[in-house]
Amino acid sequence: MNKQAIIYFSFLFLCFFYHCKGATILAHSPAQPPSKHVAAAAPTKAKALTPTKAPTALPVPAVEPPSQVPLVQAPPHKALYTPTDVTKILEKAGIFSVFIRLLKSTSVSIQIENQLNVSNTLTIFAPTNGAFGALKPGTLNTLSTEDKVQLVQYHILPTLVSLQNFETLSNPVRTQASNTNDFPLNVTVEGSLVNISTGIVNATISGTVYEDNQLAIYKVDKVLLPLGIFGPKPKTKHLAPSPTPLKPSKDTNSSSSSSSSSSSSSSEESISPDAAEGDKSSKSKGVVVMNNGVVNIGIVMVVVISMWGAYI
């Protein structure tokens, strides 16, 4: 019995010894490095969690039609007592030097300033320097001062017309020139294009130079040539010269003198006998008067002599 107990306890001691030794080995063993698969998977998972930014679209600038953008901007608050200076506006645009010279030389610029000063509204078609350069050489130099004034006033409408209201105008459009018979102006609208016809040239509004609530200036690609100045002149009828009278010859003079003498003789012969008797009676009456006058004078002399004799 004691022998079995000793074997039993010995076995328990050995089991306990080996158990304690295995725990000590596990406790002192170094930690194992992570596997390659785990290390590779970790950064992949981190990249998946990082949010990606979508590319931002660049803003597209809005493009306005060129005919709607004025070359010279109107002031935001225009003073009522200061009229708009048209020549300064055209000078700022930089392409209307010839038209500016015409405005000043004809004094039409002063007329425009006076009209704007009394709150009138105007629309001006301003031809560019290129439009004047397309004219025949010497076209402006051959015009009189009055024709130049009419030419400039032909480019001015007495009312304010916006680009959207040109289609509401009735043709022929009235300008500041003399009349619509000699200076007709027709305006037609095709889509966004405004066409101007004078009967000689066809022009187009190619842009807005200036616009406010009183004045609008539009750029045109041609000079507006009116019929009253540049139209064909009516042909004058030349009358045929009158024939020169022929000089009378000697034969004709002699015949005319003979005819006149014969006519006078015939007229004397044609006097009636009553007229002849009348002439005789008038002659006799004259003789009687003369005789009566002599008799009366003689009587007066006799009376005077007798009285003179009595006095002596």
PDB file of N, CA, C and O in Angstrom, residues 106-154:
ATOM      1  N   THR A 106     -19.553 121.601 -88.407  1.00  0.00           N
ATOM      2  CA  THR A 106     -20.902 122.012 -88.787  1.00  0.00           C
ATOM      3  C   THR A 106     -21.698 122.577 -87.622  1.00  0.00           C
ATOM      4  O   THR A 106     -22.854 122.980 -87.811  1.00  0.00           O
ATOM      5  N   SER A 107     -21.099 122.586 -86.415  1.00  0.00           N
ATOM      6  CA  SER A 107     -21.769 123.071 -85.191  1.00  0.00           C
ATOM      7  C   SER A 107     -22.974 122.222 -84.810  1.00  0.00           C
ATOM      8  O   SER A 107     -23.796 122.646 -83.989  1.00  0.00           O
ATOM      9  N   VAL A 108     -23.105 121.025 -85.374  1.00  0.00           N
ATOM     10  CA  VAL A 108     -24.193 120.135 -84.986  1.00  0.00           C
ATOM     11  C   VAL A 108     -23.990 119.625 -83.551  1.00  0.00           C
ATOM     12  O   VAL A 108     -24.953 119.340 -82.844  1.00  0.00           O
ATOM     13  N   SER A 109     -22.732 119.550 -83.114  1.00  0.00           N
ATOM     14  CA  SER A 109     -22.470 119.121 -81.731  1.00  0.00           C
ATOM     15  C   SER A 109     -23.080 120.094 -80.729  1.00  0.00           C
ATOM     16  O   SER A 109     -23.590 119.681 -79.677  1.00  0.00           O
ATOM     17  N   ILE A 110     -23.081 121.395 -81.049  1.00  0.00           N
ATOM     18  CA  ILE A 110     -23.707 122.387 -80.163  1.00  0.00           C
ATOM     19  C   ILE A 110     -25.222 122.223 -80.171  1.00  0.00           C
ATOM     20  O   ILE A 110     -25.882 122.328 -79.119  1.00  0.00           O
ATOM     21  N   GLN A 111     -25.806 121.926 -81.331  1.00  0.00           N
ATOM     22  CA  GLN A 111     -27.244 121.681 -81.408  1.00  0.00           C
ATOM     23  C   GLN A 111     -27.636 120.470 -80.566  1.00  0.00           C
ATOM     24  O   GLN A 111     -28.651 120.496 -79.854  1.00  0.00           O
ATOM     25  N   ILE A 112     -26.824 119.413 -80.634  1.00  0.00           N
ATOM     26  CA  ILE A 112     -27.115 118.213 -79.845  1.00  0.00           C
ATOM     27  C   ILE A 112     -27.051 118.520 -78.351  1.00  0.00           C
ATOM     28  O   ILE A 112     -27.915 118.101 -77.568  1.00  0.00           O
ATOM     29  N   GLU A 113     -26.040 119.279 -77.942  1.00  0.00           N
ATOM     30  CA  GLU A 113     -25.903 119.634 -76.528  1.00  0.00           C
ATOM     31  C   GLU A 113     -27.092 120.463 -76.049  1.00  0.00           C
ATOM     32  O   GLU A 113     -27.609 120.237 -74.949  1.00  0.00           O
ATOM     33  N   ASN A 114     -27.550 121.398 -76.874  1.00  0.00           N
ATOM     34  CA  ASN A 114     -28.710 122.208 -76.490  1.00  0.00           C
ATOM     35  C   ASN A 114     -29.977 121.372 -76.392  1.00  0.00           C
ATOM     36  O   ASN A 114     -30.809 121.584 -75.495  1.00  0.00           O
ATOM     37  N   GLN A 115     -30.138 120.426 -77.304  1.00  0.00           N
ATOM     38  CA  GLN A 115     -31.329 119.579 -77.269  1.00  0.00           C
ATOM     39  C   GLN A 115     -31.322 118.670 -76.050  1.00  0.00           C
ATOM     40  O   GLN A 115     -32.368 118.459 -75.418  1.00  0.00           O
ATOM     41  N   LEU A 116     -30.163 118.119 -75.712  1.00  0.00           N
ATOM     42  CA  LEU A 116     -30.082 117.272 -74.524  1.00  0.00           C
ATOM     43  C   LEU A 116     -30.242 118.087 -73.243  1.00  0.00           C
ATOM     44  O   LEU A 116     -30.680 117.569 -72.218  1.00  0.00           O
ATOM     45  N   ASN A 117     -29.885 119.365 -73.311  1.00  0.00           N
ATOM     46  CA  ASN A 117     -29.986 120.229 -72.134  1.00  0.00           C
ATOM     47  C   ASN A 117     -31.428 120.512 -71.763  1.00  0.00           C
ATOM     48  O   ASN A 117     -31.723 120.821 -70.603  1.00  0.00           O
ATOM     49  N   VAL A 118     -32.345 120.431 -72.737  1.00  0.00           N
ATOM     50  CA  VAL A 118     -33.772 120.656 -72.462  1.00  0.00           C
ATOM     51  C   VAL A 118     -34.525 119.334 -72.391  1.00  0.00           C
ATOM     52  O   VAL A 118     -35.724 119.269 -72.646  1.00  0.00           O
ATOM     53  N   SER A 119     -33.805 118.278 -72.041  1.00  0.00           N
ATOM     54  CA  SER A 119     -34.383 116.950 -71.780  1.00  0.00           C
ATOM     55  C   SER A 119     -34.971 116.299 -73.021  1.00  0.00           C
ATOM     56  O   SER A 119     -35.900 115.491 -72.920  1.00  0.00           O
ATOM     57  N   ASN A 120     -34.467 116.636 -74.193  1.00  0.00           N
ATOM     58  CA  ASN A 120     -34.867 115.906 -75.387  1.00  0.00           C
ATOM     59  C   ASN A 120     -34.098 114.589 -75.470  1.00  0.00           C
ATOM     60  O   ASN A 120     -33.035 114.431 -74.866  1.00  0.00           O
ATOM     61  N   THR A 121     -34.639 113.641 -76.223  1.00  0.00           N
ATOM     62  CA  THR A 121     -33.979 112.351 -76.410  1.00  0.00           C
ATOM     63  C   THR A 121     -33.532 112.221 -77.860  1.00  0.00           C
ATOM     64  O   THR A 121     -34.210 112.676 -78.781  1.00  0.00           O
ATOM     65  N   LEU A 122     -32.381 111.566 -78.065  1.00  0.00           N
ATOM     66  CA  LEU A 122     -31.790 111.446 -79.394  1.00  0.00           C
ATOM     67  C   LEU A 122     -31.215 110.054 -79.595  1.00  0.00           C
ATOM     68  O   LEU A 122     -30.845 109.376 -78.624  1.00  0.00           O
ATOM     69  N   THR A 123     -31.121 109.673 -80.862  1.00  0.00           N
ATOM     70  CA  THR A 123     -30.420 108.457 -81.277  1.00  0.00           C
ATOM     71  C   THR A 123     -29.460 108.838 -82.398  1.00  0.00           C
ATOM     72  O   THR A 123     -29.869 109.479 -83.373  1.00  0.00           O
ATOM     73  N   ILE A 124     -28.192 108.448 -82.267  1.00  0.00           N
ATOM     74  CA  ILE A 124     -27.158 108.844 -83.222  1.00  0.00           C
ATOM     75  C   ILE A 124     -26.539 107.586 -83.832  1.00  0.00           C
ATOM     76  O   ILE A 124     -26.174 106.647 -83.115  1.00  0.00           O
ATOM     77  N   PHE A 125     -26.438 107.590 -85.163  1.00  0.00           N
ATOM     78  CA  PHE A 125     -25.707 106.550 -85.884  1.00  0.00           C
ATOM     79  C   PHE A 125     -24.324 107.110 -86.199  1.00  0.00           C
ATOM     80  O   PHE A 125     -24.188 108.058 -86.975  1.00  0.00           O
ATOM     81  N   ALA A 126     -23.289 106.530 -85.592  1.00  0.00           N
ATOM     82  CA  ALA A 126     -21.922 107.043 -85.728  1.00  0.00           C
ATOM     83  C   ALA A 126     -21.119 106.142 -86.666  1.00  0.00           C
ATOM     84  O   ALA A 126     -20.807 105.001 -86.312  1.00  0.00           O
ATOM     85  N   PRO A 127     -20.757 106.631 -87.878  1.00  0.00           N
ATOM     86  CA  PRO A 127     -19.903 105.843 -88.765  1.00  0.00           C
ATOM     87  C   PRO A 127     -18.458 105.835 -88.246  1.00  0.00           C
ATOM     88  O   PRO A 127     -17.956 106.839 -87.739  1.00  0.00           O
ATOM     89  N   THR A 128     -17.800 104.716 -88.376  1.00  0.00           N
ATOM     90  CA  THR A 128     -16.413 104.597 -87.939  1.00  0.00           C
ATOM     91  C   THR A 128     -15.475 105.260 -88.944  1.00  0.00           C
ATOM     92  O   THR A 128     -15.881 105.646 -90.046  1.00  0.00           O
ATOM     93  N   ASN A 129     -14.209 105.392 -88.552  1.00  0.00           N
ATOM     94  CA  ASN A 129     -13.202 105.929 -89.486  1.00  0.00           C
ATOM     95  C   ASN A 129     -13.061 105.037 -90.710  1.00  0.00           C
ATOM     96  O   ASN A 129     -12.822 105.522 -91.822  1.00  0.00           O
ATOM     97  N   GLY A 130     -13.208 103.741 -90.521  1.00  0.00           N
ATOM     98  CA  GLY A 130     -13.148 102.834 -91.664  1.00  0.00           C
ATOM     99  C   GLY A 130     -14.292 103.047 -92.636  1.00  0.00           C
ATOM    100  O   GLY A 130     -14.128 102.877 -93.846  1.00  0.00           O
ATOM    101  N   ALA A 131     -15.480 103.427 -92.114  1.00  0.00           N
ATOM    102  CA  ALA A 131     -16.616 103.701 -92.992  1.00  0.00           C
ATOM    103  C   ALA A 131     -16.348 104.934 -93.854  1.00  0.00           C
ATOM    104  O   ALA A 131     -16.656 104.946 -95.053  1.00  0.00           O
ATOM    105  N   PHE A 132     -15.764 105.986 -93.264  1.00  0.00           N
ATOM    106  CA  PHE A 132     -15.419 107.166 -94.057  1.00  0.00           C
ATOM    107  C   PHE A 132     -14.286 106.872 -95.029  1.00  0.00           C
ATOM    108  O   PHE A 132     -14.236 107.436 -96.124  1.00  0.00           O
ATOM    109  N   GLY A 133     -13.367 105.993 -94.638  1.00  0.00           N
ATOM    110  CA  GLY A 133     -12.273 105.641 -95.536  1.00  0.00           C
ATOM    111  C   GLY A 133     -12.727 104.876 -96.758  1.00  0.00           C
ATOM    112  O   GLY A 133     -12.029 104.862 -97.776  1.00  0.00           O
ATOM    113  N   ALA A 134     -13.907 104.239 -96.688  1.00  0.00           N
ATOM    114  CA  ALA A 134     -14.418 103.488 -97.835  1.00  0.00           C
ATOM    115  C   ALA A 134     -15.079 104.380 -98.876  1.00  0.00           C
ATOM    116  O   ALA A 134     -15.402 103.910 -99.969  1.00  0.00           O
ATOM    117  N   LEU A 135     -15.283 105.670 -98.571  1.00  0.00           N
ATOM    118  CA  LEU A 135     -15.869 106.584 -99.549  1.00  0.00           C
ATOM    119  C   LEU A 135     -14.863 106.921-100.648  1.00  0.00           C
ATOM    120  O   LEU A 135     -13.657 106.750-100.479  1.00  0.00           O
ATOM    121  N   LYS A 136     -15.388 107.411-101.756  1.00  0.00           N
ATOM    122  CA  LYS A 136     -14.505 107.840-102.838  1.00  0.00           C
ATOM    123  C   LYS A 136     -13.684 109.040-102.388  1.00  0.00           C
ATOM    124  O   LYS A 136     -14.175 109.889-101.638  1.00  0.00           O
ATOM    125  N   PRO A 137     -12.426 109.137-102.812  1.00  0.00           N
ATOM    126  CA  PRO A 137     -11.603 110.283-102.396  1.00  0.00           C
ATOM    127  C   PRO A 137     -12.237 111.608-102.807  1.00  0.00           C
ATOM    128  O   PRO A 137     -12.721 111.768-103.917  1.00  0.00           O
ATOM    129  N   GLY A 138     -12.259 112.552-101.854  1.00  0.00           N
ATOM    130  CA  GLY A 138     -12.802 113.877-102.120  1.00  0.00           C
ATOM    131  C   GLY A 138     -14.301 113.980-101.996  1.00  0.00           C
ATOM    132  O   GLY A 138     -14.871 115.010-102.364  1.00  0.00           O
ATOM    133  N   THR A 139     -14.969 112.930-101.482  1.00  0.00           N
ATOM    134  CA  THR A 139     -16.425 112.977-101.386  1.00  0.00           C
ATOM    135  C   THR A 139     -16.883 114.089-100.446  1.00  0.00           C
ATOM    136  O   THR A 139     -17.800 114.855-100.761  1.00  0.00           O
ATOM    137  N   LEU A 140     -16.253 114.205 -99.288  1.00  0.00           N
ATOM    138  CA  LEU A 140     -16.652 115.229 -98.327  1.00  0.00           C
ATOM    139  C   LEU A 140     -16.204 116.619 -98.759  1.00  0.00           C
ATOM    140  O   LEU A 140     -16.874 117.616 -98.455  1.00  0.00           O
ATOM    141  N   ASN A 141     -15.087 116.716 -99.445  1.00  0.00           N
ATOM    142  CA  ASN A 141     -14.576 118.031 -99.842  1.00  0.00           C
ATOM    143  C   ASN A 141     -15.441 118.692-100.902  1.00  0.00           C
ATOM    144  O   ASN A 141     -15.445 119.920-101.030  1.00  0.00           O
ATOM    145  N   THR A 142     -16.178 117.905-101.676  1.00  0.00           N
ATOM    146  CA  THR A 142     -17.027 118.479-102.716  1.00  0.00           C
ATOM    147  C   THR A 142     -18.357 118.981-102.179  1.00  0.00           C
ATOM    148  O   THR A 142     -19.118 119.599-102.917  1.00  0.00           O
ATOM    149  N   LEU A 143     -18.655 118.725-100.913  1.00  0.00           N
ATOM    150  CA  LEU A 143     -19.938 119.140-100.342  1.00  0.00           C
ATOM    151  C   LEU A 143     -19.871 120.575 -99.843  1.00  0.00           C
ATOM    152  O   LEU A 143     -18.849 121.024 -99.331  1.00  0.00           O
ATOM    153  N   SER A 144     -20.989 121.267 -99.965  1.00  0.00           N
ATOM    154  CA  SER A 144     -21.092 122.606 -99.397  1.00  0.00           C
ATOM    155  C   SER A 144     -21.321 122.499 -97.889  1.00  0.00           C
ATOM    156  O   SER A 144     -21.570 121.417 -97.349  1.00  0.00           O
ATOM    157  N   THR A 145     -21.257 123.649 -97.219  1.00  0.00           N
ATOM    158  CA  THR A 145     -21.471 123.645 -95.770  1.00  0.00           C
ATOM    159  C   THR A 145     -22.876 123.176 -95.429  1.00  0.00           C
ATOM    160  O   THR A 145     -23.080 122.412 -94.476  1.00  0.00           O
ATOM    161  N   GLU A 146     -23.863 123.606 -96.206  1.00  0.00           N
ATOM    162  CA  GLU A 146     -25.242 123.177 -95.961  1.00  0.00           C
ATOM    163  C   GLU A 146     -25.396 121.679 -96.158  1.00  0.00           C
ATOM    164  O   GLU A 146     -26.095 121.007 -95.380  1.00  0.00           O
ATOM    165  N   ASP A 147     -24.765 121.127 -97.194  1.00  0.00           N
ATOM    166  CA  ASP A 147     -24.845 119.683 -97.429  1.00  0.00           C
ATOM    167  C   ASP A 147     -24.178 118.903 -96.297  1.00  0.00           C
ATOM    168  O   ASP A 147     -24.665 117.825 -95.907  1.00  0.00           O
ATOM    169  N   LYS A 148     -23.083 119.409 -95.752  1.00  0.00           N
ATOM    170  CA  LYS A 148     -22.435 118.719 -94.632  1.00  0.00           C
ATOM    171  C   LYS A 148     -23.323 118.715 -93.399  1.00  0.00           C
ATOM    172  O   LYS A 148     -23.387 117.720 -92.672  1.00  0.00           O
ATOM    173  N   VAL A 149     -24.021 119.828 -93.153  1.00  0.00           N
ATOM    174  CA  VAL A 149     -24.954 119.886 -92.020  1.00  0.00           C
ATOM    175  C   VAL A 149     -26.076 118.864 -92.212  1.00  0.00           C
ATOM    176  O   VAL A 149     -26.426 118.121 -91.292  1.00  0.00           O
ATOM    177  N   GLN A 150     -26.633 118.810 -93.429  1.00  0.00           N
ATOM    178  CA  GLN A 150     -27.698 117.848 -93.711  1.00  0.00           C
ATOM    179  C   GLN A 150     -27.192 116.407 -93.578  1.00  0.00           C
ATOM    180  O   GLN A 150     -27.921 115.525 -93.108  1.00  0.00           O
ATOM    181  N   LEU A 151     -25.949 116.166 -93.996  1.00  0.00           N
ATOM    182  CA  LEU A 151     -25.385 114.816 -93.903  1.00  0.00           C
ATOM    183  C   LEU A 151     -25.263 114.372 -92.449  1.00  0.00           C
ATOM    184  O   LEU A 151     -25.618 113.237 -92.103  1.00  0.00           O
ATOM    185  N   VAL A 152     -24.775 115.259 -91.580  1.00  0.00           N
ATOM    186  CA  VAL A 152     -24.632 114.897 -90.163  1.00  0.00           C
ATOM    187  C   VAL A 152     -26.002 114.721 -89.513  1.00  0.00           C
ATOM    188  O   VAL A 152     -26.237 113.771 -88.753  1.00  0.00           O
ATOM    189  N   GLN A 153     -26.937 115.625 -89.806  1.00  0.00           N
ATOM    190  CA  GLN A 153     -28.270 115.524 -89.216  1.00  0.00           C
ATOM    191  C   GLN A 153     -29.023 114.302 -89.718  1.00  0.00           C
ATOM    192  O   GLN A 153     -29.939 113.829 -89.054  1.00  0.00           O
ATOM    193  N   TYR A 154     -28.644 113.789 -90.875  1.00  0.00           N
ATOM    194  CA  TYR A 154     -29.253 112.569 -91.401  1.00  0.00           C
ATOM    195  C   TYR A 154     -28.904 111.355 -90.543  1.00  0.00           C
ATOM    196  O   TYR A 154     -29.603 110.341 -90.583  1.00  0.00           O
TER     197      TYR A 154
END
